[in-house]
PDB file of C-alpha atoms in Angstrom:
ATOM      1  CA  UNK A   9      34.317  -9.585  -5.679  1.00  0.00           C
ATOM      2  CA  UNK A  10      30.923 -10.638  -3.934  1.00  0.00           C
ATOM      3  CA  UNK A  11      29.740 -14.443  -3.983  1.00  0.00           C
ATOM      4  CA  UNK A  12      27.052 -16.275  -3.357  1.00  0.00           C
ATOM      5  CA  UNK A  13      28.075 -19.965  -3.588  1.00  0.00           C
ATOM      6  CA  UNK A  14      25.522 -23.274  -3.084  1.00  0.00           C
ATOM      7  CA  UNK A  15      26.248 -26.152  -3.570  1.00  0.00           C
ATOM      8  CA  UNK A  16      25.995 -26.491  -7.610  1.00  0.00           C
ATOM      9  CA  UNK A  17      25.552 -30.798  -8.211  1.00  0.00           C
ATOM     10  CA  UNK A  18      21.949 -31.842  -7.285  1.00  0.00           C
ATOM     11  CA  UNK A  19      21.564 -33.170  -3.865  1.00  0.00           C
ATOM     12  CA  UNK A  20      19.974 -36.851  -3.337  1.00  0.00           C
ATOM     13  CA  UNK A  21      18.196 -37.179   0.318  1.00  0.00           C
ATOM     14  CA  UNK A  22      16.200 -40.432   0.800  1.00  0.00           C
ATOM     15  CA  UNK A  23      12.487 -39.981   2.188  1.00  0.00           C
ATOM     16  CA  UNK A  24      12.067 -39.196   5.518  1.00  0.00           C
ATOM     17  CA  UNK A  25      15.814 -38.082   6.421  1.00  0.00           C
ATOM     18  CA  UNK A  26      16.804 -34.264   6.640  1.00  0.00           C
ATOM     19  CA  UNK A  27      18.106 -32.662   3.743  1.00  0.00           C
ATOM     20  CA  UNK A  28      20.661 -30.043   4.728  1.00  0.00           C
ATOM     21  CA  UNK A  29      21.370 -27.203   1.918  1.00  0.00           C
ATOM     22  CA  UNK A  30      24.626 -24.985   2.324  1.00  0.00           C
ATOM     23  CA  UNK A  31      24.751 -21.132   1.722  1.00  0.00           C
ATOM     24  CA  UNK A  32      28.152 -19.467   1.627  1.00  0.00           C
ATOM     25  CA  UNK A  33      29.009 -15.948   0.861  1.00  0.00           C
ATOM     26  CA  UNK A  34      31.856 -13.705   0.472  1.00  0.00           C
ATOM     27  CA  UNK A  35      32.214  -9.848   0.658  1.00  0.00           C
ATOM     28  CA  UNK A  36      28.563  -9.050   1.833  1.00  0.00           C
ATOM     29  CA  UNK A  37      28.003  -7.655   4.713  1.00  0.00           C
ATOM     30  CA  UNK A  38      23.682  -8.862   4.523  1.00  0.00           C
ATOM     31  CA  UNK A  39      21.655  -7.624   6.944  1.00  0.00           C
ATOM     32  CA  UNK A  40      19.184 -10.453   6.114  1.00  0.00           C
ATOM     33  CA  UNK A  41      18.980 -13.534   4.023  1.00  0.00           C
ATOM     34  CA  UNK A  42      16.234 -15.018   2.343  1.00  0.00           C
ATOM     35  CA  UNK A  43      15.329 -18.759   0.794  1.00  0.00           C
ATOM     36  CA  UNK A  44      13.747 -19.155  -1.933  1.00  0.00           C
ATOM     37  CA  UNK A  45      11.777 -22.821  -3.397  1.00  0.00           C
ATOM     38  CA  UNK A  46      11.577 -23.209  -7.577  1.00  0.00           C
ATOM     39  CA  UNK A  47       9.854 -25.681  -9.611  1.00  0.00           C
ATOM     40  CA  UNK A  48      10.646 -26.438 -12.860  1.00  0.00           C
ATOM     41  CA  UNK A  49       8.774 -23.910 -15.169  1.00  0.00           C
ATOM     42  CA  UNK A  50       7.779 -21.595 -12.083  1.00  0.00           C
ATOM     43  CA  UNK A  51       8.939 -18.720 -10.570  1.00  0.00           C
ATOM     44  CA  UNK A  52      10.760 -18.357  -7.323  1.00  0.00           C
ATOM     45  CA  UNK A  53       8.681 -18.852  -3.931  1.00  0.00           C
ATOM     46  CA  UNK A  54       9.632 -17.126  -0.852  1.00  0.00           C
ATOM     47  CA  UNK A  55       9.979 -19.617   2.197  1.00  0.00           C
ATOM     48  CA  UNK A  56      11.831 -18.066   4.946  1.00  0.00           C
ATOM     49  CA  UNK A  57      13.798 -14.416   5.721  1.00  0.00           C
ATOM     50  CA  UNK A  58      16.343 -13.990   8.821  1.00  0.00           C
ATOM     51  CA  UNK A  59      18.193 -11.569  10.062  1.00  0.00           C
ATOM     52  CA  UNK A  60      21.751 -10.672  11.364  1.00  0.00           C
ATOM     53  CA  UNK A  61      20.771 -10.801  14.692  1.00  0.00           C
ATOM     54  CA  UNK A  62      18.756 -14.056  14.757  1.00  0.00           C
ATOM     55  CA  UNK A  63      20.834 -17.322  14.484  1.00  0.00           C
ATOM     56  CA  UNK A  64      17.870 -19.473  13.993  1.00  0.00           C
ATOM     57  CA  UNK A  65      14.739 -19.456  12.338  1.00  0.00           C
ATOM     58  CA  UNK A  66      11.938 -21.999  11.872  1.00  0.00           C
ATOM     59  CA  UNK A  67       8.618 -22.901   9.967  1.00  0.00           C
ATOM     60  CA  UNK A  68       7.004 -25.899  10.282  1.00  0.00           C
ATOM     61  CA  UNK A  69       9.750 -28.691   8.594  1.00  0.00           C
ATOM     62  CA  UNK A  70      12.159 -25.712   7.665  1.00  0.00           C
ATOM     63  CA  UNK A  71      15.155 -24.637   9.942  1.00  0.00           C
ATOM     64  CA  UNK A  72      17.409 -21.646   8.684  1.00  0.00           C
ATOM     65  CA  UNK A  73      20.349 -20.983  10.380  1.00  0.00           C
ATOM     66  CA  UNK A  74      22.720 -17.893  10.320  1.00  0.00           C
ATOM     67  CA  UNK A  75      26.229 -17.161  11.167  1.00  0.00           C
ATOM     68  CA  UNK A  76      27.186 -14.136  10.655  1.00  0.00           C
ATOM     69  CA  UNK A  77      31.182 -15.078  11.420  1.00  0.00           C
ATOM     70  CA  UNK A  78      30.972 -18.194   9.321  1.00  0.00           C
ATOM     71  CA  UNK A  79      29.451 -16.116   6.150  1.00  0.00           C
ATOM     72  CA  UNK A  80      27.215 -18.757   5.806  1.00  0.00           C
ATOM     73  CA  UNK A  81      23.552 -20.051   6.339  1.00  0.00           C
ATOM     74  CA  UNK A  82      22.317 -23.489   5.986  1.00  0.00           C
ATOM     75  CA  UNK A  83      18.353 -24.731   5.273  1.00  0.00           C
ATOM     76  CA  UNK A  84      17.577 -28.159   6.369  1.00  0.00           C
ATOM     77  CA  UNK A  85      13.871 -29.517   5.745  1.00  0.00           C
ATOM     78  CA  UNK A  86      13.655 -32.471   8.601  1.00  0.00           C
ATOM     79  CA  UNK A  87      11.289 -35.672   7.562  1.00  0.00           C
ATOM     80  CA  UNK A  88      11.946 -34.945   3.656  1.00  0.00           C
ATOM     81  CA  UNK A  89       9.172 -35.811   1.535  1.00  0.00           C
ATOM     82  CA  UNK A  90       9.375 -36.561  -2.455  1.00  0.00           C
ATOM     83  CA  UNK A  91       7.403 -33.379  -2.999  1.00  0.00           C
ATOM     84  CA  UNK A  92      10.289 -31.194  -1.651  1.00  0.00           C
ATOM     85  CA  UNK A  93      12.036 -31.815  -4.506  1.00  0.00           C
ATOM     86  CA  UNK A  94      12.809 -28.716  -6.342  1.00  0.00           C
ATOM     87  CA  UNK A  95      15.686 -26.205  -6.648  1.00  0.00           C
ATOM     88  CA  UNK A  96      16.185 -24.103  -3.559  1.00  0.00           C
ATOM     89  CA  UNK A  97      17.772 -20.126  -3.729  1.00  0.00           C
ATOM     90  CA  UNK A  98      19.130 -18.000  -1.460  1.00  0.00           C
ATOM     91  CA  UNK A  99      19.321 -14.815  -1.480  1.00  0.00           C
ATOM     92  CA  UNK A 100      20.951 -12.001   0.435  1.00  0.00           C
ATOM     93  CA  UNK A 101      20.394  -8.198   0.226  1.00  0.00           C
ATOM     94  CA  UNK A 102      23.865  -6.508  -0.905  1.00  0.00           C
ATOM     95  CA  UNK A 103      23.738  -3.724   1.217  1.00  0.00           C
ATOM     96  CA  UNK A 104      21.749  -4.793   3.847  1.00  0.00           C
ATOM     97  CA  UNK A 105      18.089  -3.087   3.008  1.00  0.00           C
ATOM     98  CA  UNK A 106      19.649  -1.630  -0.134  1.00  0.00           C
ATOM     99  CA  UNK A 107      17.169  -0.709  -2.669  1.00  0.00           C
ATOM    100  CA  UNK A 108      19.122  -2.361  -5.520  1.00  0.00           C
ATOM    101  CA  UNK A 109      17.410  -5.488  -5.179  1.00  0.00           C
ATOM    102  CA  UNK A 110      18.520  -9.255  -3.583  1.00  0.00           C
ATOM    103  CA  UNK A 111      21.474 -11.124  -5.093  1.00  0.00           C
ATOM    104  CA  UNK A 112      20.825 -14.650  -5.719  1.00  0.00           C
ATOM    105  CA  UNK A 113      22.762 -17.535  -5.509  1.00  0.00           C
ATOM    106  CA  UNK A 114      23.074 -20.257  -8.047  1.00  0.00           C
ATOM    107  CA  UNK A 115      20.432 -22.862  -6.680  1.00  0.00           C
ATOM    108  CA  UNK A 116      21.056 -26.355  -5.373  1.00  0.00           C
ATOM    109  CA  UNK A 117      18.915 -29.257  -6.920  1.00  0.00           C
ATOM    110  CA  UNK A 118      17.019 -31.112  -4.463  1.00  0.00           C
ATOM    111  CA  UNK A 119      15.963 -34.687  -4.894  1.00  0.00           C
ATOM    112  CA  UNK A 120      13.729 -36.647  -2.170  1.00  0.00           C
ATOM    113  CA  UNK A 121      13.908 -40.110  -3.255  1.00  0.00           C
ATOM    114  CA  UNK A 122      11.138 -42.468  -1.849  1.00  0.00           C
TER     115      UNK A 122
ATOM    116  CA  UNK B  14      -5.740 -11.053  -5.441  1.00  0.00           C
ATOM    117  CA  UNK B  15      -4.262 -11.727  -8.750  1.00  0.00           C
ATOM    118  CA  UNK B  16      -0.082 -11.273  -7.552  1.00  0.00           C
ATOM    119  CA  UNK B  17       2.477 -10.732 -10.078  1.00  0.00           C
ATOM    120  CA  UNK B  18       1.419 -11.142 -13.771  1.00  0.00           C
ATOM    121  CA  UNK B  19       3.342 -11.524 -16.762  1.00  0.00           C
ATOM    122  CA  UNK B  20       2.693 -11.707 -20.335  1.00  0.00           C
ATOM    123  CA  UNK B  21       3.488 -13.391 -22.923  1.00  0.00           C
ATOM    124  CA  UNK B  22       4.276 -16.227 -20.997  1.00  0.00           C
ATOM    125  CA  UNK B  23       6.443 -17.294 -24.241  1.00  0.00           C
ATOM    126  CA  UNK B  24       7.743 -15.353 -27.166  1.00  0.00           C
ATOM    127  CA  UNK B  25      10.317 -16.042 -30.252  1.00  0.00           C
ATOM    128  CA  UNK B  26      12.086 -12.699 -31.815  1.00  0.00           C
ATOM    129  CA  UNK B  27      14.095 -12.564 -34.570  1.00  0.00           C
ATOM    130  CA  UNK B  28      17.928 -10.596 -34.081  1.00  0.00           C
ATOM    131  CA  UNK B  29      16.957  -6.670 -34.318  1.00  0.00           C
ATOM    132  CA  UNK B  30      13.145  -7.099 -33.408  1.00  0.00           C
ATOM    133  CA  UNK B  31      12.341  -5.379 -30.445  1.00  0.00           C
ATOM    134  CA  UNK B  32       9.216  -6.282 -27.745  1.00  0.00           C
ATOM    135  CA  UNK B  33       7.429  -5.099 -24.774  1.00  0.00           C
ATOM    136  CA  UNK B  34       7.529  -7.957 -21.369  1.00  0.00           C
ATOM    137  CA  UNK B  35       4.708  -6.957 -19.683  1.00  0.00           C
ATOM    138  CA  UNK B  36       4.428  -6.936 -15.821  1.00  0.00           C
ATOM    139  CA  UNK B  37       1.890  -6.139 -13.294  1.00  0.00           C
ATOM    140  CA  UNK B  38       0.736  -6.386  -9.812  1.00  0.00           C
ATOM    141  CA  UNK B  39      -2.290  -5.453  -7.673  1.00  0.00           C
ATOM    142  CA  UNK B  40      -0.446  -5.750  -4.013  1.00  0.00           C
ATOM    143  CA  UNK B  41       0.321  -1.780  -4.298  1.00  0.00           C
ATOM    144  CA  UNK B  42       3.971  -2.673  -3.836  1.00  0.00           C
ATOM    145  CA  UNK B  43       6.465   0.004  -4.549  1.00  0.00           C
ATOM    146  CA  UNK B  44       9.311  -2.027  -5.290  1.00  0.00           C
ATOM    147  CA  UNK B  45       9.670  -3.703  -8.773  1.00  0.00           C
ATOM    148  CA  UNK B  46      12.644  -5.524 -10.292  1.00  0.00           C
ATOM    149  CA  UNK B  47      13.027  -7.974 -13.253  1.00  0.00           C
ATOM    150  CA  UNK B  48      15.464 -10.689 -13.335  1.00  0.00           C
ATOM    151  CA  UNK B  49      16.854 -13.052 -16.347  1.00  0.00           C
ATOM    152  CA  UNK B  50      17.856 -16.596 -15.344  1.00  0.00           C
ATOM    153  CA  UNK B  51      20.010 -18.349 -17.225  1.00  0.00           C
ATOM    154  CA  UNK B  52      21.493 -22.468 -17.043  1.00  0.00           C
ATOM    155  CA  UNK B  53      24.520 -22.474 -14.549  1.00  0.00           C
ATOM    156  CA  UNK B  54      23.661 -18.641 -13.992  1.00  0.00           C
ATOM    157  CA  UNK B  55      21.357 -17.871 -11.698  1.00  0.00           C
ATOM    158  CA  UNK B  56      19.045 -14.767 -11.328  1.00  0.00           C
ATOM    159  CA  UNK B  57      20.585 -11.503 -12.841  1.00  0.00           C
ATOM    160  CA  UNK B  58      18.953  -7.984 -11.712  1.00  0.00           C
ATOM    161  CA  UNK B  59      17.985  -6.032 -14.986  1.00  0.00           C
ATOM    162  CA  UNK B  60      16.454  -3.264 -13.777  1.00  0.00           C
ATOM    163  CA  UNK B  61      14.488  -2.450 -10.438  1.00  0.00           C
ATOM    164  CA  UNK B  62      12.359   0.758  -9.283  1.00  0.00           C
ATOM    165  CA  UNK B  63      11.526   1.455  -6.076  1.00  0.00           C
ATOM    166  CA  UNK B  64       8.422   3.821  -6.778  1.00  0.00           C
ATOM    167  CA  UNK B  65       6.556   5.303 -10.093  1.00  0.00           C
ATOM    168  CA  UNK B  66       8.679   7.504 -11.994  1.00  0.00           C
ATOM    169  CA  UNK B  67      11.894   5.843 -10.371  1.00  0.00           C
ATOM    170  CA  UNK B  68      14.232   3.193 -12.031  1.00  0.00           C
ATOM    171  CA  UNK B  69      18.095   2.177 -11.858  1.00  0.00           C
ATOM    172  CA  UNK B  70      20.013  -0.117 -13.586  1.00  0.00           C
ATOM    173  CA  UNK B  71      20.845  -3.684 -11.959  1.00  0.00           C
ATOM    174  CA  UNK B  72      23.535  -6.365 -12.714  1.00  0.00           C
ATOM    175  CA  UNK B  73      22.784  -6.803 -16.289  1.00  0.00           C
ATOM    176  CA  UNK B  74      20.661  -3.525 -18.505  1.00  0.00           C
ATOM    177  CA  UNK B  75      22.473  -3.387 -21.406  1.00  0.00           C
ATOM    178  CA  UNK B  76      19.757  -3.504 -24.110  1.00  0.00           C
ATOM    179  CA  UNK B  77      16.773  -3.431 -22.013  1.00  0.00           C
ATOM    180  CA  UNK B  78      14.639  -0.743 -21.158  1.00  0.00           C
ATOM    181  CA  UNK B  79      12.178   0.233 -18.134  1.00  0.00           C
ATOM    182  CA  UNK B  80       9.517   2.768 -17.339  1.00  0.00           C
ATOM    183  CA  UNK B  81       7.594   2.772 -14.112  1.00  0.00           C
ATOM    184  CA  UNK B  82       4.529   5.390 -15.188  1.00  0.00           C
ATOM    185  CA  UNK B  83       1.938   3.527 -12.638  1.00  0.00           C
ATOM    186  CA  UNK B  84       2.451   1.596  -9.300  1.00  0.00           C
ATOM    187  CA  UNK B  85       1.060  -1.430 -10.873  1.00  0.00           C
ATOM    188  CA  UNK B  86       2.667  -1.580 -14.050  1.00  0.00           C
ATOM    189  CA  UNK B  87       6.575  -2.228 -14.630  1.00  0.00           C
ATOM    190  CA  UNK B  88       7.540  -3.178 -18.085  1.00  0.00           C
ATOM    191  CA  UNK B  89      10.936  -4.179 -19.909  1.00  0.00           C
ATOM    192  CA  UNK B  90      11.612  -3.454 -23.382  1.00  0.00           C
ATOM    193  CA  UNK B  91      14.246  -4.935 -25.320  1.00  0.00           C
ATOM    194  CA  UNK B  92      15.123  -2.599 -27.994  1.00  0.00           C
ATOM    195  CA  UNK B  93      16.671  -4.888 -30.575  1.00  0.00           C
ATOM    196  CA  UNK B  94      16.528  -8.509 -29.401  1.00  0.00           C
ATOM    197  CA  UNK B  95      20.041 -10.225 -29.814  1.00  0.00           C
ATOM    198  CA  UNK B  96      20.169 -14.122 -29.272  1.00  0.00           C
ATOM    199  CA  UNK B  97      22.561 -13.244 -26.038  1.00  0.00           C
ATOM    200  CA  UNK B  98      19.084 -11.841 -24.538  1.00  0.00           C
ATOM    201  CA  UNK B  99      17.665 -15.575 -24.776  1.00  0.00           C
ATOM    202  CA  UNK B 100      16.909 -16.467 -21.337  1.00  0.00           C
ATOM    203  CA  UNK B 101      13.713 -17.055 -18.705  1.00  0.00           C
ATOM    204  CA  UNK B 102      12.474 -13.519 -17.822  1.00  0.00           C
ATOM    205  CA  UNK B 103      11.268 -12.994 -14.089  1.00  0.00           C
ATOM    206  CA  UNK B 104       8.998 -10.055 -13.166  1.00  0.00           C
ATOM    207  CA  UNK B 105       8.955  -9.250  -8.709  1.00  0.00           C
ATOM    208  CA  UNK B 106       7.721  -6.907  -6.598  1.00  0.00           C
ATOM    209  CA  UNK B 107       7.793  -6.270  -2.481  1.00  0.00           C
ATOM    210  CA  UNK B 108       6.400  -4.045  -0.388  1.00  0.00           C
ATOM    211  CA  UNK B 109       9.520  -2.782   0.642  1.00  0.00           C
ATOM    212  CA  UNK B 110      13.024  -3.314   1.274  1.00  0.00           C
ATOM    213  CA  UNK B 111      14.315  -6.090   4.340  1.00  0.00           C
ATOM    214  CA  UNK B 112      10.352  -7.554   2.196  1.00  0.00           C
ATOM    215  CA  UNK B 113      10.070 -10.921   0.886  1.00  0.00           C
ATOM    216  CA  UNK B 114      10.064 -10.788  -2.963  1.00  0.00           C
ATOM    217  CA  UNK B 115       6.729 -12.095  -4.969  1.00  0.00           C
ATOM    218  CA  UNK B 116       7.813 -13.286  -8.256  1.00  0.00           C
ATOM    219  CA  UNK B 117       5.949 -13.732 -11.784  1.00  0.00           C
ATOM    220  CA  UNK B 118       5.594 -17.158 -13.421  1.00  0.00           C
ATOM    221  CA  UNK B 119       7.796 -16.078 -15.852  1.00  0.00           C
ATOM    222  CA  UNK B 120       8.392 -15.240 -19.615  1.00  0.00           C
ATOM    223  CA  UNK B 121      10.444 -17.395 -21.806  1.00  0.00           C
ATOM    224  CA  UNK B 122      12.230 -16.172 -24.208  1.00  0.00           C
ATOM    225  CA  UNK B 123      14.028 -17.164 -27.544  1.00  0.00           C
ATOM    226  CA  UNK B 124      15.818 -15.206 -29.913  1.00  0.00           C
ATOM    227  CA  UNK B 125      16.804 -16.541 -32.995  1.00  0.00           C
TER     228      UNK B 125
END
């Protein structure tokens, strides 16, 4: 069956290091995946989208990463700040620009710890 | 521009009543979805539509309802609320597909 998998206990980064969040997925074959940023009480907020053929993307402290063999992507925010802390998603498209809507993974907890 | 809008933002139902989520948005986006989150579950598709007069199920439909009369409009009705349907309700809409999704701030629900 298709998975999404993150890493599911809450992840403690001190201030100022680079938090590094895992994506891994099984039986998709996405032509994109997406990252997502929630706060408690709020809805999801888009933060970055790449594609099959890009291995790397960035914006501003955010790196995304895609490999494509691997089945996996990994988010890193560099010089972590306490107000990064939230729960980050990813998400792929199931049939790579399928209509059906993105599949979500689980969410891994964030903490930036001053 | 006002985004995604949901109301009520929180509602309790008794088993067997049945309500109206209401979702809207002013971006002129074709695509709309709604998603239940759940602890230790993550996101679940209910229902999507990718134009007026267009729906399809998702992951998770059973007992819920959509209609997709306007571009703007995209609500879910539960029929007859069961406390299984208690969960954080998420309204989203995107331009297109290979879009990023803009998401409501959510309806929590309880059903007792």
């Amino acid at each position: 069956s298709q998975k999404i998998e993150q890493n599911s206990e809450a992840l403690n980064i001190q201030e100022g290091k680079t938090a590094t969040l895992t994506c891994n997925y099984t039986n998709y074959s996405p032509a994109y995946l997406q990252w997502y940023r929630q706060d408690p009480g709020r809805g999801p907020v888009f933060l970055l989208l790449i594609r099959e053929n890009e291995k790397e993307k960035r914006k501003e402290r955010l790196k995304v990463t895609f490999d494509t063999t691997l089945k996996q992507s990994l988010f890193h925010i560099t010089a972590s700040q306490p107000a990064d802390s939230a729960t980050y998603l990813c998400a792929l498209d199931p049939r790579g620009g399928g209509a059906d809507g993105l599949t979500f993974g689980k969410g891994t907890h964030l903490i930036i710890q001053p | 521009n006002a985004g995604v809008t949901q109301t009520p933002k929180f509602q309790v139902l008794k088993t067997g009543q049945s309500m109206t989520l209401q979702c809207a948005q002013d971006m002129n986006h074709e695509y709309m979805s709604w998603y239940r989150q759940d602890p230790g579950m993550g996101l679940r598709l209910i229902h999507y539509s990718v134009g007026a007069g267009i729906t399809d199920q998702g992951e998770v439909p059973n007992g819920y309802n959509v209609s997709r009369s306007t571009t703007e409009d995209f609500p879910l009705r539960l029929l007859s609320a069961a406390p299984s349907q208690t969960s954080v309700y998420f309204c989203a809409s995107r331009a297109t597909t290979n879009e990023k999704l803009f998401f409501g701030s959510g309806t929590q629900l309880s059903v007792l």
